[in-house]
Amino acid sequence: MTAPPDDALLFSVPAPQTPVEQLLALADRYAQHNDTLDVLLHFSGPHADPDAYIRSAHRLQRETHAAVKTLPDQPLHTRRKVNDAVLRLKQLAHLSDGAARHLAAARHALGTADANESRAEVLRVIGPHVRAARELTALAPEAVVEAAGHVARYLRNPLGDHTAAVKMPLHHRHALLAVARGHISIAGTLGGPAVQVFDRSEWPVPVSQLRLLEVAGLVSQAPETAPPSRYYAQPDDRVRLTAHGIATLAALIGHAPLAPAPATATPVPAPASTPRARR
């Protein structure tokens, strides 16, 4: 099979500017990669070129190594938490390489399948390899966001401006953190859109809150890119941080705790731009 150009990727995000933003963008890439594998396994619609999945895993490996290389340039070598974060990132790079190997095995199995076989039969052949690849990167978004928090705390100037952290209500900060971890999607239901939150805190994030964050240009919806939250349903819409959202969370993540708090109608900061909500 002829491999498409390396820039034919499953996702595209603007280049980050700081180590913390770079890590948050990397977490977003891992979440997108995991979503593509979940949709492949659970949705009966068309899927991307098999080589694209392999290229995605290889790119995650390269970009995780690149993120690690940016950290020694900072005064972090004596910080235990940051050292632990660096080790975890190196582990993730190895896990991404292992995921690419499993996906290559799935591509090989797909190449030997009969063209007339049903999708169910094809998934029976490649499913074990894809599931193994998915398991290797399952916790990557959370691990990278945690690493970003450790790095942010040691890079931050203690005398710096805390205005952004003060202005952002705590429940909005919690929502941004859940989005960064790849924990929020929106499903269409008979009663309208419903937010699906996969978060250990199980703290609710209402649609109205996501709408405020979306109007502020902090989050956006990627239609039908997340695994369906119900059997025999269309894929959910994944909620993702925008470039502005990544920069905002990078400014917040090293300050006050990002634990949940009761939701209120407190407005979010003024947006850099105000994209139209999709729904």
Coordinates of C-alpha atoms in Angstrom, one line a residue:
M1 CA 0.0 0.0 0.0
T2 CA 1.4 3.4 -1.0
A3 CA 1.6 5.7 2.0
P4 CA 0.1 9.1 1.6
P5 CA 2.3 12.2 2.4
D6 CA 3.2 12.5 6.1
D7 CA 1.1 15.7 6.4
A8 CA -2.1 13.8 5.6
L9 CA -3.1 13.6 9.2
L10 CA -6.2 12.9 11.2
F11 CA -6.1 16.2 13.0
S12 CA -4.6 19.7 12.8
V13 CA -4.1 22.2 15.5
P14 CA -2.2 25.5 15.6
A15 CA 1.4 25.4 16.8
P16 CA 1.6 26.3 20.5
Q17 CA 4.0 28.9 21.9
T18 CA 5.0 27.9 25.4
P19 CA 5.9 24.5 26.9
V20 CA 2.6 24.4 28.8
E21 CA 0.5 25.2 25.7
Q22 CA 2.5 22.6 23.8
L23 CA 1.6 20.0 26.4
L24 CA -2.1 21.0 26.4
A25 CA -2.1 20.8 22.6
L26 CA -0.5 17.4 22.8
A27 CA -3.2 16.2 25.1
D28 CA -5.7 17.3 22.6
R29 CA -4.0 15.3 19.9
Y30 CA -4.0 12.2 22.0
A31 CA -7.7 12.7 22.7
Q32 CA -8.4 13.0 19.0
H33 CA -6.4 10.0 18.1
N34 CA -8.2 7.9 20.8
D35 CA -11.6 9.1 19.4
T36 CA -10.7 8.0 15.9
L37 CA -10.0 4.5 17.1
D38 CA -13.2 4.4 19.2
V39 CA -15.3 5.5 16.3
L40 CA -13.6 2.9 14.1
L41 CA -14.5 0.2 16.6
H42 CA -18.0 1.3 17.5
F43 CA -19.5 3.1 14.5
S44 CA -20.6 1.4 11.3
G45 CA -19.9 4.4 9.0
P46 CA -16.8 4.9 6.7
H47 CA -13.4 5.2 8.3
A48 CA -10.1 6.8 7.3
D49 CA -7.3 5.3 5.3
P50 CA -5.6 2.7 7.6
D51 CA -2.3 4.3 7.1
A52 CA -3.6 7.5 8.7
Y53 CA -4.0 5.8 12.0
I54 CA -0.4 4.6 11.9
R55 CA 0.9 8.0 11.0
S56 CA -1.1 9.6 13.8
A57 CA 0.5 7.2 16.4
H58 CA 4.0 7.9 15.0
R59 CA 3.4 11.7 15.1
L60 CA 2.2 11.4 18.7
Q61 CA 5.5 9.6 19.5
R62 CA 7.6 12.3 17.8
E63 CA 5.7 15.2 19.4
T64 CA 5.8 13.7 22.8
H65 CA 9.6 13.4 22.5
A66 CA 9.7 17.0 21.2
A67 CA 7.7 18.2 24.2
V68 CA 10.2 16.5 26.5
K69 CA 13.1 18.2 24.8
T70 CA 11.7 21.6 25.4
L71 CA 11.8 21.1 29.2
P72 CA 15.5 20.8 29.9
D73 CA 15.9 24.4 28.6
Q74 CA 13.9 25.5 31.6
P75 CA 15.2 25.6 35.2
L76 CA 13.3 22.4 36.1
H77 CA 16.0 19.7 36.6
T78 CA 15.8 19.9 40.4
R79 CA 12.1 19.6 40.5
R80 CA 10.9 16.1 41.4
K81 CA 7.3 16.5 40.1
V82 CA 8.6 17.8 36.8
N83 CA 11.1 14.9 36.6
D84 CA 8.2 12.5 37.2
A85 CA 6.3 14.3 34.4
V86 CA 9.2 13.9 32.0
L87 CA 9.5 10.2 32.8
R88 CA 5.8 9.8 32.2
L89 CA 6.0 11.6 28.9
K90 CA 8.9 9.4 27.8
Q91 CA 6.7 6.4 28.7
L92 CA 3.9 7.8 26.6
A93 CA 6.2 8.1 23.6
H94 CA 7.1 4.4 24.0
L95 CA 3.4 3.5 24.3
S96 CA 2.6 5.5 21.2
D97 CA 5.3 3.5 19.3
G98 CA 3.7 0.3 20.6
A99 CA 0.3 1.5 19.4
A100 CA 1.7 2.2 16.0
R101 CA 2.9 -1.4 15.8
H102 CA -0.5 -2.8 16.7
L103 CA -2.1 -0.5 14.1
A104 CA 0.4 -1.7 11.5
A105 CA -0.6 -5.3 12.3
A106 CA -4.3 -4.3 11.9
R107 CA -3.5 -2.8 8.5
H108 CA -1.7 -6.0 7.5
A109 CA -4.7 -8.1 8.6
L110 CA -7.0 -5.7 6.7
G111 CA -4.9 -6.2 3.5
T112 CA -5.4 -9.9 3.6
A113 CA -9.2 -9.7 4.1
D114 CA -11.5 -10.5 1.3
A115 CA -12.9 -7.4 -0.4
N116 CA -16.4 -8.8 -0.2
E117 CA -16.3 -9.4 3.6
S118 CA -18.7 -7.5 5.7
R119 CA -17.5 -4.7 8.0
A120 CA -18.4 -6.9 11.0
E121 CA -16.0 -9.6 9.7
V122 CA -13.3 -7.1 9.0
L123 CA -13.6 -5.7 12.5
R124 CA -13.4 -9.3 13.9
V125 CA -10.0 -9.6 12.2
I126 CA -8.5 -6.2 13.0
G127 CA -10.4 -5.5 16.2
P128 CA -8.0 -7.1 18.7
H129 CA -5.1 -5.1 17.2
V130 CA -7.0 -1.8 17.3
R131 CA -8.2 -2.4 20.8
A132 CA -4.7 -3.1 21.9
A133 CA -3.5 0.1 20.3
R134 CA -6.3 2.0 22.0
E135 CA -5.5 0.7 25.4
L136 CA -1.9 1.9 25.2
T137 CA -2.9 5.5 24.8
A138 CA -6.2 5.5 26.8
L139 CA -4.8 7.5 29.7
A140 CA -2.5 9.7 27.7
P141 CA -4.7 12.9 27.6
E142 CA -5.0 12.9 31.4
A143 CA -1.3 12.2 31.9
V144 CA -0.2 15.0 29.6
V145 CA -2.6 17.5 31.2
E146 CA -1.2 16.5 34.6
A147 CA 2.3 17.0 33.3
A148 CA 1.3 20.4 32.0
G149 CA 0.1 21.4 35.5
H150 CA 3.4 20.4 37.1
V151 CA 5.4 22.2 34.5
A152 CA 3.2 25.4 34.8
R153 CA 3.7 25.6 38.6
Y154 CA 7.5 25.6 38.2
L155 CA 7.6 27.9 35.2
R156 CA 5.3 30.5 36.7
N157 CA 6.6 33.8 38.1
P158 CA 5.3 33.9 41.7
L159 CA 5.1 37.7 41.3
G160 CA 3.3 37.5 38.0
D161 CA -0.2 38.7 37.1
H162 CA -2.9 36.5 38.6
T163 CA -5.7 38.4 36.9
A164 CA -6.8 35.7 34.5
A165 CA -7.0 33.1 37.4
V166 CA -9.1 35.5 39.4
K167 CA -11.5 36.4 36.7
M168 CA -12.3 32.9 35.6
P169 CA -15.0 31.3 37.8
L170 CA -13.9 28.0 39.3
H171 CA -16.7 25.9 37.6
H172 CA -15.5 27.2 34.2
R173 CA -11.9 26.3 35.0
H174 CA -13.1 22.8 35.9
A175 CA -15.0 22.5 32.6
L176 CA -11.9 23.6 30.6
L177 CA -9.8 21.1 32.4
A178 CA -12.4 18.3 31.7
V179 CA -12.4 19.4 28.0
A180 CA -8.5 19.3 27.9
R181 CA -8.6 15.7 29.3
G182 CA -11.0 14.7 26.5
H183 CA -13.8 14.0 28.9
I184 CA -16.7 16.0 27.4
S185 CA -18.8 15.3 24.4
I186 CA -22.3 16.2 23.2
A187 CA -24.9 13.7 22.0
G188 CA -28.1 14.5 20.1
T189 CA -31.2 13.2 21.8
L190 CA -34.9 13.5 21.3
G191 CA -35.0 16.2 23.9
G192 CA -32.1 18.2 22.4
P193 CA -28.3 18.1 22.9
A194 CA -27.1 16.4 26.0
V195 CA -23.6 16.8 27.5
Q196 CA -21.8 13.5 28.2
V197 CA -19.1 13.9 30.9
F198 CA -16.6 11.2 31.5
D199 CA -14.9 12.6 34.6
R200 CA -13.9 11.1 37.9
S201 CA -15.5 13.9 39.8
E202 CA -18.7 13.3 38.0
W203 CA -19.4 17.0 38.3
P204 CA -22.2 18.0 35.8
V205 CA -21.3 20.5 33.0
P206 CA -24.6 21.8 31.6
V207 CA -25.0 22.7 28.0
S208 CA -25.6 26.3 28.9
Q209 CA -22.1 26.5 30.5
L210 CA -20.5 25.0 27.3
R211 CA -22.4 27.6 25.3
L212 CA -20.9 30.4 27.3
L213 CA -17.4 28.9 26.9
E214 CA -18.0 28.5 23.1
V215 CA -19.2 32.1 22.7
A216 CA -16.1 33.2 24.5
G217 CA -14.0 31.3 21.9
L218 CA -12.6 28.9 24.5
V219 CA -14.1 25.7 23.3
S220 CA -15.5 24.3 20.0
Q221 CA -17.4 21.2 18.9
A222 CA -16.0 18.7 16.4
P223 CA -19.1 17.1 14.9
E224 CA -19.4 13.3 15.1
T225 CA -15.8 12.7 16.1
A226 CA -16.3 11.1 19.5
P227 CA -17.6 7.5 20.1
P228 CA -21.4 7.3 20.5
S229 CA -22.6 7.4 24.1
R230 CA -25.5 5.0 23.3
Y231 CA -25.6 1.8 21.3
Y232 CA -26.6 2.2 17.6
A233 CA -26.3 5.9 17.8
Q234 CA -24.4 8.4 15.7
P235 CA -21.0 9.5 17.0
D236 CA -21.1 12.3 19.6
D237 CA -19.6 15.7 19.0
R238 CA -16.3 16.1 20.9
V239 CA -15.8 19.3 22.8
R240 CA -12.3 20.6 22.3
L241 CA -10.2 23.6 23.5
T242 CA -9.6 26.2 20.8
A243 CA -6.2 27.9 20.5
H244 CA -7.6 30.7 22.7
G245 CA -8.8 28.0 25.2
I246 CA -5.4 26.4 25.3
A247 CA -3.7 29.7 26.0
T248 CA -6.3 30.5 28.7
L249 CA -6.0 27.2 30.5
A250 CA -2.2 27.4 30.3
A251 CA -2.4 30.7 32.2
L252 CA -4.8 29.1 34.8
I253 CA -3.5 25.6 35.3
G254 CA -0.6 26.5 37.6
H255 CA -2.6 28.9 39.9
A256 CA -5.5 28.1 42.1
P257 CA -6.8 24.5 42.4
L258 CA -9.1 23.5 39.5
A259 CA -11.5 21.5 41.6
P260 CA -15.2 21.8 40.8
A261 CA -17.6 24.3 42.3
P262 CA -21.3 24.8 42.0
A263 CA -22.2 26.2 38.6
T264 CA -23.6 29.7 38.5
A265 CA -24.4 32.2 35.8
T266 CA -21.2 34.1 36.2
P267 CA -20.0 35.3 32.8
V268 CA -16.7 34.2 31.2
P269 CA -13.9 36.6 30.2
A270 CA -14.3 38.6 27.1
P271 CA -13.5 36.5 24.0
A272 CA -10.6 37.0 21.6
S273 CA -13.2 36.1 18.9
T274 CA -16.8 35.0 19.1
P275 CA -17.4 32.1 16.7
R276 CA -21.0 31.1 16.1
A277 CA -22.2 28.1 18.2
R278 CA -22.9 25.1 16.1
R279 CA -26.2 24.3 17.8

